[in-house]
mmCIF file of C-alpha atoms in Angstrom:
data_model
loop_
_atom_site.group_PDB
_atom_site.id
_atom_site.type_symbol
_atom_site.label_atom_id
_atom_site.label_comp_id
_atom_site.label_asym_id
_atom_site.label_seq_id
_atom_site.Cartn_x
_atom_site.Cartn_y
_atom_site.Cartn_z
ATOM 1 C CA MET M 1 -4.800 -3.885 -19.825
ATOM 2 C CA TYR M 2 -6.005 -0.511 -18.595
ATOM 3 C CA VAL M 3 -6.623 2.403 -20.998
ATOM 4 C CA LEU M 4 -8.615 4.990 -19.137
ATOM 5 C CA ARG M 5 -6.693 6.861 -16.393
ATOM 6 C CA HIS M 6 -9.524 6.323 -13.915
ATOM 7 C CA SER M 7 -10.484 2.689 -14.847
ATOM 8 C CA TYR M 8 -8.954 0.820 -11.864
ATOM 9 C CA LEU M 9 -9.819 -1.705 -9.189
ATOM 10 C CA PRO M 10 -7.992 -1.907 -5.877
ATOM 11 C CA LEU M 11 -4.887 -4.037 -6.370
ATOM 12 C CA ALA M 12 -6.248 -6.839 -4.111
ATOM 13 C CA LEU M 13 -9.251 -7.311 -6.416
ATOM 14 C CA LEU M 14 -7.188 -6.970 -9.622
ATOM 15 C CA LEU M 15 -5.157 -9.926 -8.450
ATOM 16 C CA ALA M 16 -8.339 -11.923 -8.164
ATOM 17 C CA ALA M 17 -9.825 -10.870 -11.494
ATOM 18 C CA SER M 18 -9.062 -12.793 -14.666
ATOM 19 C CA ALA M 19 -8.020 -11.038 -17.770
ATOM 20 C CA ALA M 20 -10.964 -12.640 -19.556
ATOM 21 C CA ALA M 21 -13.616 -11.412 -16.996
ATOM 22 C CA GLN M 22 -12.710 -7.977 -15.749
ATOM 23 C CA PRO M 23 -15.351 -6.210 -13.692
ATOM 24 C CA ASN M 24 -16.681 -2.655 -14.566
ATOM 25 C CA PHE M 25 -14.046 -0.526 -12.828
ATOM 26 C CA GLU M 26 -15.947 2.798 -13.141
ATOM 27 C CA GLU M 27 -19.061 1.153 -11.789
ATOM 28 C CA GLN M 28 -17.440 -0.008 -8.581
ATOM 29 C CA ILE M 29 -16.022 3.489 -7.910
ATOM 30 C CA ALA M 30 -19.499 4.943 -8.712
ATOM 31 C CA VAL M 31 -21.377 2.776 -6.252
ATOM 32 C CA THR M 32 -18.913 2.509 -3.327
ATOM 33 C CA GLU M 33 -19.319 4.898 -0.400
ATOM 34 C CA VAL M 34 -16.531 5.751 2.038
ATOM 35 C CA THR M 35 -16.845 4.353 5.488
ATOM 36 C CA SER M 36 -14.681 5.075 8.571
ATOM 37 C CA GLN M 37 -13.327 3.569 11.742
ATOM 38 C CA GLN M 38 -12.036 5.743 14.582
ATOM 39 C CA LEU M 39 -8.623 4.846 16.019
ATOM 40 C CA GLY M 40 -8.655 7.661 18.627
ATOM 41 C CA GLU M 41 -9.548 11.301 19.027
ATOM 42 C CA GLY M 42 -8.862 12.901 15.705
ATOM 43 C CA LEU M 43 -7.494 9.850 13.892
ATOM 44 C CA HIS M 44 -9.617 7.697 11.603
ATOM 45 C CA VAL M 45 -9.320 5.005 8.880
ATOM 46 C CA LEU M 46 -11.341 5.453 5.762
ATOM 47 C CA PHE M 47 -12.320 2.681 3.484
ATOM 48 C CA GLY M 48 -13.529 2.918 -0.090
ATOM 49 C CA VAL M 49 -12.064 1.658 -3.386
ATOM 50 C CA GLY M 50 -8.344 1.245 -3.168
ATOM 51 C CA GLY M 51 -5.877 1.282 -0.223
ATOM 52 C CA ALA M 52 -7.057 2.088 3.310
ATOM 53 C CA ILE M 53 -6.619 5.794 4.218
ATOM 54 C CA ALA M 54 -5.571 7.176 7.601
ATOM 55 C CA ALA M 55 -6.933 10.613 8.304
ATOM 56 C CA SER M 56 -5.624 13.018 10.973
ATOM 57 C CA ILE M 57 -8.125 15.697 11.653
ATOM 58 C CA GLY M 58 -7.519 18.464 14.165
ATOM 59 C CA ASP M 59 -6.880 22.081 14.905
ATOM 60 C CA GLN M 60 -3.957 22.309 12.385
ATOM 61 C CA GLY M 61 -5.955 20.749 9.605
ATOM 62 C CA VAL M 62 -6.165 17.515 7.729
ATOM 63 C CA LEU M 63 -3.388 15.018 6.840
ATOM 64 C CA ILE M 64 -4.297 11.774 5.027
ATOM 65 C CA VAL M 65 -2.192 8.676 4.167
ATOM 66 C CA ASP M 66 -2.975 7.545 0.619
ATOM 67 C CA ASP M 67 -5.737 8.830 -1.532
ATOM 68 C CA GLN M 68 -7.233 6.039 -3.702
ATOM 69 C CA PHE M 69 -8.734 7.207 -7.050
ATOM 70 C CA PRO M 70 -9.871 10.473 -8.510
ATOM 71 C CA GLY M 71 -13.431 9.329 -8.525
ATOM 72 C CA MET M 72 -13.225 8.630 -4.831
ATOM 73 C CA VAL M 73 -11.772 11.949 -3.818
ATOM 74 C CA PRO M 74 -15.068 13.737 -3.519
ATOM 75 C CA LYS M 75 -16.382 10.996 -1.303
ATOM 76 C CA ILE M 76 -13.168 11.038 0.851
ATOM 77 C CA ARG M 77 -13.472 14.787 1.212
ATOM 78 C CA ALA M 78 -17.160 14.503 2.198
ATOM 79 C CA LYS M 79 -16.312 11.906 4.940
ATOM 80 C CA VAL M 80 -13.469 14.112 6.290
ATOM 81 C CA ARG M 81 -15.943 16.925 6.576
ATOM 82 C CA GLU M 82 -18.427 14.699 8.269
ATOM 83 C CA LEU M 83 -15.700 13.811 10.763
ATOM 84 C CA GLY M 84 -15.147 17.469 11.501
ATOM 85 C CA GLY M 85 -12.300 18.340 9.023
ATOM 86 C CA GLY M 86 -11.966 20.851 6.203
ATOM 87 C CA ASP M 87 -9.718 20.861 3.134
ATOM 88 C CA ILE M 88 -7.028 18.175 2.860
ATOM 89 C CA ASP M 89 -3.779 19.906 3.617
ATOM 90 C CA PHE M 90 -1.314 17.026 3.232
ATOM 91 C CA ALA M 91 -1.599 13.624 1.407
ATOM 92 C CA ILE M 92 1.228 11.072 2.009
ATOM 93 C CA ASN M 93 1.632 8.317 -0.571
ATOM 94 C CA THR M 94 2.771 4.975 1.051
ATOM 95 C CA HIS M 95 3.981 3.965 -2.446
ATOM 96 C CA PHE M 96 3.417 4.842 -6.153
ATOM 97 C CA HIS M 97 0.682 2.266 -7.174
ATOM 98 C CA PHE M 98 -2.453 3.685 -8.655
ATOM 99 C CA ASP M 99 -4.924 2.437 -6.048
ATOM 100 C CA HIS M 100 -3.065 4.320 -3.387
ATOM 101 C CA ALA M 101 -1.872 7.439 -5.279
ATOM 102 C CA ASP M 102 -4.130 8.265 -8.160
ATOM 103 C CA GLY M 103 -6.127 10.712 -5.971
ATOM 104 C CA ASN M 104 -3.037 12.881 -6.331
ATOM 105 C CA LEU M 105 -4.399 13.828 -9.800
ATOM 106 C CA VAL M 106 -7.223 15.661 -8.123
ATOM 107 C CA LEU M 107 -5.657 16.774 -4.772
ATOM 108 C CA GLY M 108 -2.352 18.046 -6.172
ATOM 109 C CA PRO M 109 -3.926 20.611 -8.624
ATOM 110 C CA GLU M 110 -6.300 21.725 -5.747
ATOM 111 C CA GLY M 111 -3.309 22.681 -3.546
ATOM 112 C CA THR M 112 -2.866 19.666 -1.279
ATOM 113 C CA TRP M 113 0.808 19.157 -0.363
ATOM 114 C CA LEU M 114 1.852 15.679 -1.661
ATOM 115 C CA VAL M 115 4.453 13.659 0.186
ATOM 116 C CA SER M 116 6.277 10.390 -0.539
ATOM 117 C CA GLN M 117 9.484 8.452 -0.274
ATOM 118 C CA GLU M 118 11.989 9.678 -2.952
ATOM 119 C CA ASN M 119 11.819 6.550 -4.995
ATOM 120 C CA SER M 120 8.003 6.693 -5.283
ATOM 121 C CA ARG M 121 8.163 10.211 -6.583
ATOM 122 C CA GLU M 122 10.704 9.118 -9.139
ATOM 123 C CA LYS M 123 8.478 6.231 -10.227
ATOM 124 C CA LEU M 124 5.482 8.622 -10.635
ATOM 125 C CA THR M 125 7.532 10.779 -13.010
ATOM 126 C CA GLY M 126 7.552 8.116 -15.698
ATOM 127 C CA ASP M 127 5.429 5.434 -17.213
ATOM 128 C CA ASN M 128 5.263 2.177 -15.225
ATOM 129 C CA VAL M 129 4.131 -1.381 -15.859
ATOM 130 C CA ILE M 130 2.765 -3.344 -12.907
ATOM 131 C CA ASN M 131 2.899 -7.096 -13.541
ATOM 132 C CA LEU M 132 0.035 -8.857 -11.674
ATOM 133 C CA VAL M 133 0.965 -12.126 -13.357
ATOM 134 C CA ASN M 134 -2.565 -12.780 -14.760
ATOM 135 C CA GLN M 135 -2.470 -9.346 -16.363
ATOM 136 C CA THR M 136 -0.308 -6.253 -16.590
ATOM 137 C CA ILE M 137 -1.322 -2.672 -15.680
ATOM 138 C CA ASP M 138 0.156 0.389 -17.533
ATOM 139 C CA GLN M 139 0.315 3.257 -15.127
ATOM 140 C CA PRO M 140 1.070 6.451 -16.970
ATOM 141 C CA ALA M 141 3.404 9.151 -15.688
ATOM 142 C CA TYR M 142 1.758 11.782 -13.491
ATOM 143 C CA PRO M 143 1.599 15.467 -14.392
ATOM 144 C CA ASP M 144 3.861 17.829 -12.537
ATOM 145 C CA ASP M 145 1.000 19.113 -10.321
ATOM 146 C CA ALA M 146 0.173 15.525 -9.175
ATOM 147 C CA LEU M 147 3.742 14.707 -8.067
ATOM 148 C CA PRO M 148 4.855 14.793 -4.438
ATOM 149 C CA SER M 149 6.715 18.104 -3.709
ATOM 150 C CA ILE M 150 7.929 16.778 -0.337
ATOM 151 C CA THR M 151 10.085 13.736 -0.296
ATOM 152 C CA PHE M 152 12.365 11.810 2.133
ATOM 153 C CA GLU M 153 14.960 9.039 1.940
ATOM 154 C CA ARG M 154 14.857 7.159 5.234
ATOM 155 C CA HIS M 155 12.977 9.324 7.759
ATOM 156 C CA MET M 156 11.100 12.438 8.109
ATOM 157 C CA ARG M 157 8.762 13.858 10.903
ATOM 158 C CA PHE M 158 5.666 15.958 10.906
ATOM 159 C CA HIS M 159 4.519 17.740 14.049
ATOM 160 C CA PHE M 160 0.809 17.961 13.267
ATOM 161 C CA ASN M 161 -2.418 17.901 15.215
ATOM 162 C CA GLY M 162 -0.673 17.543 18.464
ATOM 163 C CA GLU M 163 1.528 14.587 17.810
ATOM 164 C CA PRO M 164 4.740 13.523 16.006
ATOM 165 C CA ILE M 165 4.076 11.635 12.821
ATOM 166 C CA ASP M 166 7.104 9.679 11.501
ATOM 167 C CA LEU M 167 7.564 8.550 7.893
ATOM 168 C CA LEU M 168 9.965 5.594 7.710
ATOM 169 C CA HIS M 169 11.596 3.745 4.817
ATOM 170 C CA PHE M 170 13.535 0.521 5.462
ATOM 171 C CA GLY M 171 14.537 -0.242 1.932
ATOM 172 C CA PRO M 172 12.694 -1.796 -1.017
ATOM 173 C CA ALA M 173 9.816 -4.107 0.015
ATOM 174 C CA HIS M 174 6.440 -4.075 -1.710
ATOM 175 C CA THR M 175 7.964 -1.662 -4.141
ATOM 176 C CA GLU M 176 11.321 0.294 -4.093
ATOM 177 C CA GLY M 177 9.749 3.291 -2.409
ATOM 178 C CA ASP M 178 7.489 2.191 0.453
ATOM 179 C CA ALA M 179 6.768 4.397 3.488
ATOM 180 C CA ALA M 180 5.354 3.362 6.874
ATOM 181 C CA VAL M 181 3.604 6.251 8.726
ATOM 182 C CA VAL M 182 3.683 6.129 12.517
ATOM 183 C CA PHE M 183 1.250 8.319 14.525
ATOM 184 C CA ARG M 184 3.199 8.510 17.708
ATOM 185 C CA GLY M 185 0.594 10.080 19.943
ATOM 186 C CA HIS M 186 -2.139 7.506 18.951
ATOM 187 C CA ASN M 187 0.346 4.590 18.807
ATOM 188 C CA ALA M 188 -0.764 3.579 15.390
ATOM 189 C CA VAL M 189 1.105 2.885 12.119
ATOM 190 C CA HIS M 190 -0.091 2.687 8.443
ATOM 191 C CA MET M 191 1.852 0.139 6.585
ATOM 192 C CA GLY M 192 0.644 0.539 3.010
ATOM 193 C CA ASP M 193 0.825 -2.647 1.010
ATOM 194 C CA VAL M 194 3.918 -3.883 2.775
ATOM 195 C CA PHE M 195 1.301 -5.430 5.107
ATOM 196 C CA ASN M 196 -1.681 -6.963 3.321
ATOM 197 C CA ASN M 197 -4.284 -8.226 5.778
ATOM 198 C CA ALA M 198 -6.607 -9.399 3.011
ATOM 199 C CA GLY M 199 -4.421 -12.137 1.548
ATOM 200 C CA TYR M 200 -0.808 -12.741 0.538
ATOM 201 C CA PRO M 201 1.119 -9.594 -0.247
ATOM 202 C CA PHE M 202 1.636 -8.569 -3.859
ATOM 203 C CA ILE M 203 5.378 -8.226 -4.552
ATOM 204 C CA ASP M 204 6.069 -5.787 -7.440
ATOM 205 C CA ALA M 205 9.233 -7.615 -8.346
ATOM 206 C CA ASP M 206 9.600 -5.583 -11.556
ATOM 207 C CA ASN M 207 9.620 -2.327 -9.533
ATOM 208 C CA GLY M 208 12.063 -3.108 -6.779
ATOM 209 C CA GLY M 209 9.946 -5.347 -4.524
ATOM 210 C CA SER M 210 11.023 -8.531 -2.969
ATOM 211 C CA LEU M 211 9.896 -11.131 -0.421
ATOM 212 C CA ALA M 212 13.026 -10.531 1.603
ATOM 213 C CA GLY M 213 12.460 -6.790 1.464
ATOM 214 C CA ILE M 214 8.933 -7.052 2.766
ATOM 215 C CA ILE M 215 10.164 -9.217 5.746
ATOM 216 C CA ALA M 216 12.995 -6.759 6.557
ATOM 217 C CA PHE M 217 10.643 -3.731 6.214
ATOM 218 C CA CYS M 218 8.062 -5.294 8.614
ATOM 219 C CA GLN M 219 10.866 -6.180 11.064
ATOM 220 C CA GLY M 220 12.022 -2.605 10.966
ATOM 221 C CA VAL M 221 8.570 -1.365 11.787
ATOM 222 C CA LEU M 222 8.174 -3.847 14.612
ATOM 223 C CA GLU M 223 11.291 -2.323 16.156
ATOM 224 C CA GLU M 224 9.551 1.089 16.120
ATOM 225 C CA ILE M 225 6.267 0.012 17.692
ATOM 226 C CA ASP M 226 5.066 -1.903 20.803
ATOM 227 C CA ALA M 227 2.544 -4.565 21.796
ATOM 228 C CA ASN M 228 -0.275 -1.985 21.905
ATOM 229 C CA THR M 229 0.187 -0.506 18.527
ATOM 230 C CA VAL M 230 -2.695 -0.364 16.066
ATOM 231 C CA VAL M 231 -1.584 -1.592 12.611
ATOM 232 C CA VAL M 232 -3.353 -0.319 9.557
ATOM 233 C CA PRO M 233 -2.737 -2.535 6.468
ATOM 234 C CA GLY M 234 -2.916 -1.407 2.914
ATOM 235 C CA HIS M 235 -5.829 -3.783 2.443
ATOM 236 C CA GLY M 236 -7.984 -5.681 4.897
ATOM 237 C CA ALA M 237 -9.070 -5.292 8.483
ATOM 238 C CA ILE M 238 -7.158 -3.171 11.092
ATOM 239 C CA ALA M 239 -4.861 -5.325 13.057
ATOM 240 C CA ASP M 240 -2.290 -5.196 15.952
ATOM 241 C CA SER M 241 1.439 -5.799 16.363
ATOM 242 C CA ALA M 242 0.825 -9.491 17.191
ATOM 243 C CA ALA M 243 -0.791 -9.903 13.686
ATOM 244 C CA LEU M 244 2.185 -8.155 12.095
ATOM 245 C CA GLU M 245 4.559 -10.510 14.020
ATOM 246 C CA ASP M 246 2.522 -13.437 12.734
ATOM 247 C CA TYR M 247 2.670 -12.084 9.172
ATOM 248 C CA VAL M 248 6.470 -11.871 9.395
ATOM 249 C CA SER M 249 6.755 -15.352 10.758
ATOM 250 C CA MET M 250 4.558 -16.715 7.958
ATOM 251 C CA LEU M 251 6.495 -14.842 5.213
ATOM 252 C CA SER M 252 9.912 -15.930 6.801
ATOM 253 C CA THR M 253 8.903 -19.519 6.749
ATOM 254 C CA ILE M 254 7.696 -19.344 3.146
ATOM 255 C CA HIS M 255 10.854 -17.562 2.170
ATOM 256 C CA ASP M 256 13.103 -20.190 3.743
ATOM 257 C CA ARG M 257 11.102 -22.986 1.982
ATOM 258 C CA ILE M 258 11.284 -21.338 -1.491
ATOM 259 C CA ALA M 259 15.044 -20.534 -0.920
ATOM 260 C CA ALA M 260 15.664 -24.162 -0.144
ATOM 261 C CA LEU M 261 13.835 -25.252 -3.294
ATOM 262 C CA ILE M 262 15.744 -22.758 -5.494
ATOM 263 C CA THR M 263 19.045 -24.036 -4.030
ATOM 264 C CA SER M 264 18.050 -27.507 -5.079
ATOM 265 C CA GLY M 265 17.487 -26.299 -8.588
ATOM 266 C CA ALA M 266 13.654 -26.105 -8.508
ATOM 267 C CA SER M 267 11.811 -24.281 -11.333
ATOM 268 C CA LEU M 268 8.914 -21.929 -10.530
ATOM 269 C CA GLU M 269 6.546 -24.806 -11.537
ATOM 270 C CA GLN M 270 8.208 -27.108 -9.058
ATOM 271 C CA VAL M 271 8.053 -24.491 -6.348
ATOM 272 C CA VAL M 272 4.264 -24.083 -6.895
ATOM 273 C CA ALA M 273 3.885 -27.905 -6.920
ATOM 274 C CA ALA M 274 5.723 -28.123 -3.581
ATOM 275 C CA ARG M 275 3.051 -25.921 -1.976
ATOM 276 C CA PRO M 276 5.276 -23.959 0.440
ATOM 277 C CA THR M 277 2.233 -21.849 1.549
ATOM 278 C CA ALA M 278 -0.101 -24.863 2.153
ATOM 279 C CA GLU M 279 -1.022 -24.222 5.760
ATOM 280 C CA TRP M 280 -2.077 -20.591 4.991
ATOM 281 C CA ASP M 281 -3.890 -20.985 1.805
ATOM 282 C CA GLU M 282 -7.368 -21.468 3.309
ATOM 283 C CA GLU M 283 -7.005 -18.179 5.209
ATOM 284 C CA ARG M 284 -4.998 -16.095 2.630
ATOM 285 C CA GLY M 285 -6.345 -17.466 -0.697
ATOM 286 C CA ASP M 286 -4.775 -18.493 -3.952
ATOM 287 C CA PRO M 287 -0.956 -18.126 -3.597
ATOM 288 C CA ALA M 288 -0.130 -18.313 -7.392
ATOM 289 C CA SER M 289 0.705 -14.655 -7.922
ATOM 290 C CA PHE M 290 2.511 -14.429 -4.621
ATOM 291 C CA LEU M 291 4.656 -17.490 -5.379
ATOM 292 C CA ASN M 292 5.445 -16.209 -8.913
ATOM 293 C CA ARG M 293 6.573 -12.797 -7.739
ATOM 294 C CA SER M 294 8.434 -14.238 -4.772
ATOM 295 C CA TYR M 295 10.255 -16.684 -6.974
ATOM 296 C CA THR M 296 11.118 -13.895 -9.389
ATOM 297 C CA SER M 297 12.421 -11.613 -6.735
ATOM 298 C CA MET M 298 14.602 -14.387 -5.324
ATOM 299 C CA THR M 299 16.168 -15.597 -8.585
ATOM 300 C CA ARG M 300 17.280 -12.170 -9.960
#
């Protein structure tokens, strides 16, 4: 569906857009300003078009988690400077999807060190198709200078701006290459799209994602944090560990209901008709894509 490299909406909005009535992607990027929320001294969350960005700003420089779109990078850079930072030294991709990683196309050539889980880098080296159910998005391979040059398998640690920053991977979840980023000194974690606080999660079942994997990944993160941890989702409002626990409980219940239906021989249409998400639909929205991708991931 997409042709121009920069013509994107954040994934949460793409899920809500019909193929027959797509908004003007460039226009949204052009009119959206970056806002910020402070989590602590030197740590902020930036909101624009695409995934939420965590920004560590201090004496050693600037490290961000996710970088949205090329058209948003000048606005991100301006907000970082407003908050007391300079050039962006490191940009971590929580996964390979365009609304979190396309800023690489600007930052990489400018000299920012790009970081990701190994599987995400591998995905970025080739052409990808993201199936949103109501439409598909073709994400072209990134050029060499926009690829992460630092990768990890399960765990790596930065010592930056006075705190340890842990990058953790607990197996395929939203995609096959997700990373959670834990700011130990601030007791905060960026979850990427493994935790969607703006609706049901999108499961990229064609690129390694699964409902069971999202649950397991979140459980792994919960073992690394505590009751006072600030939890930054890929999309939606900043939350806490209790909200993440509720999210896991919801997804686990839905998973068990779908699994029981599949065991009984139910088709996707029958699973949708059984409404296994009913009590959360008012808060989370239309479950159609979520159920489709969950069912797909559970029947492969």
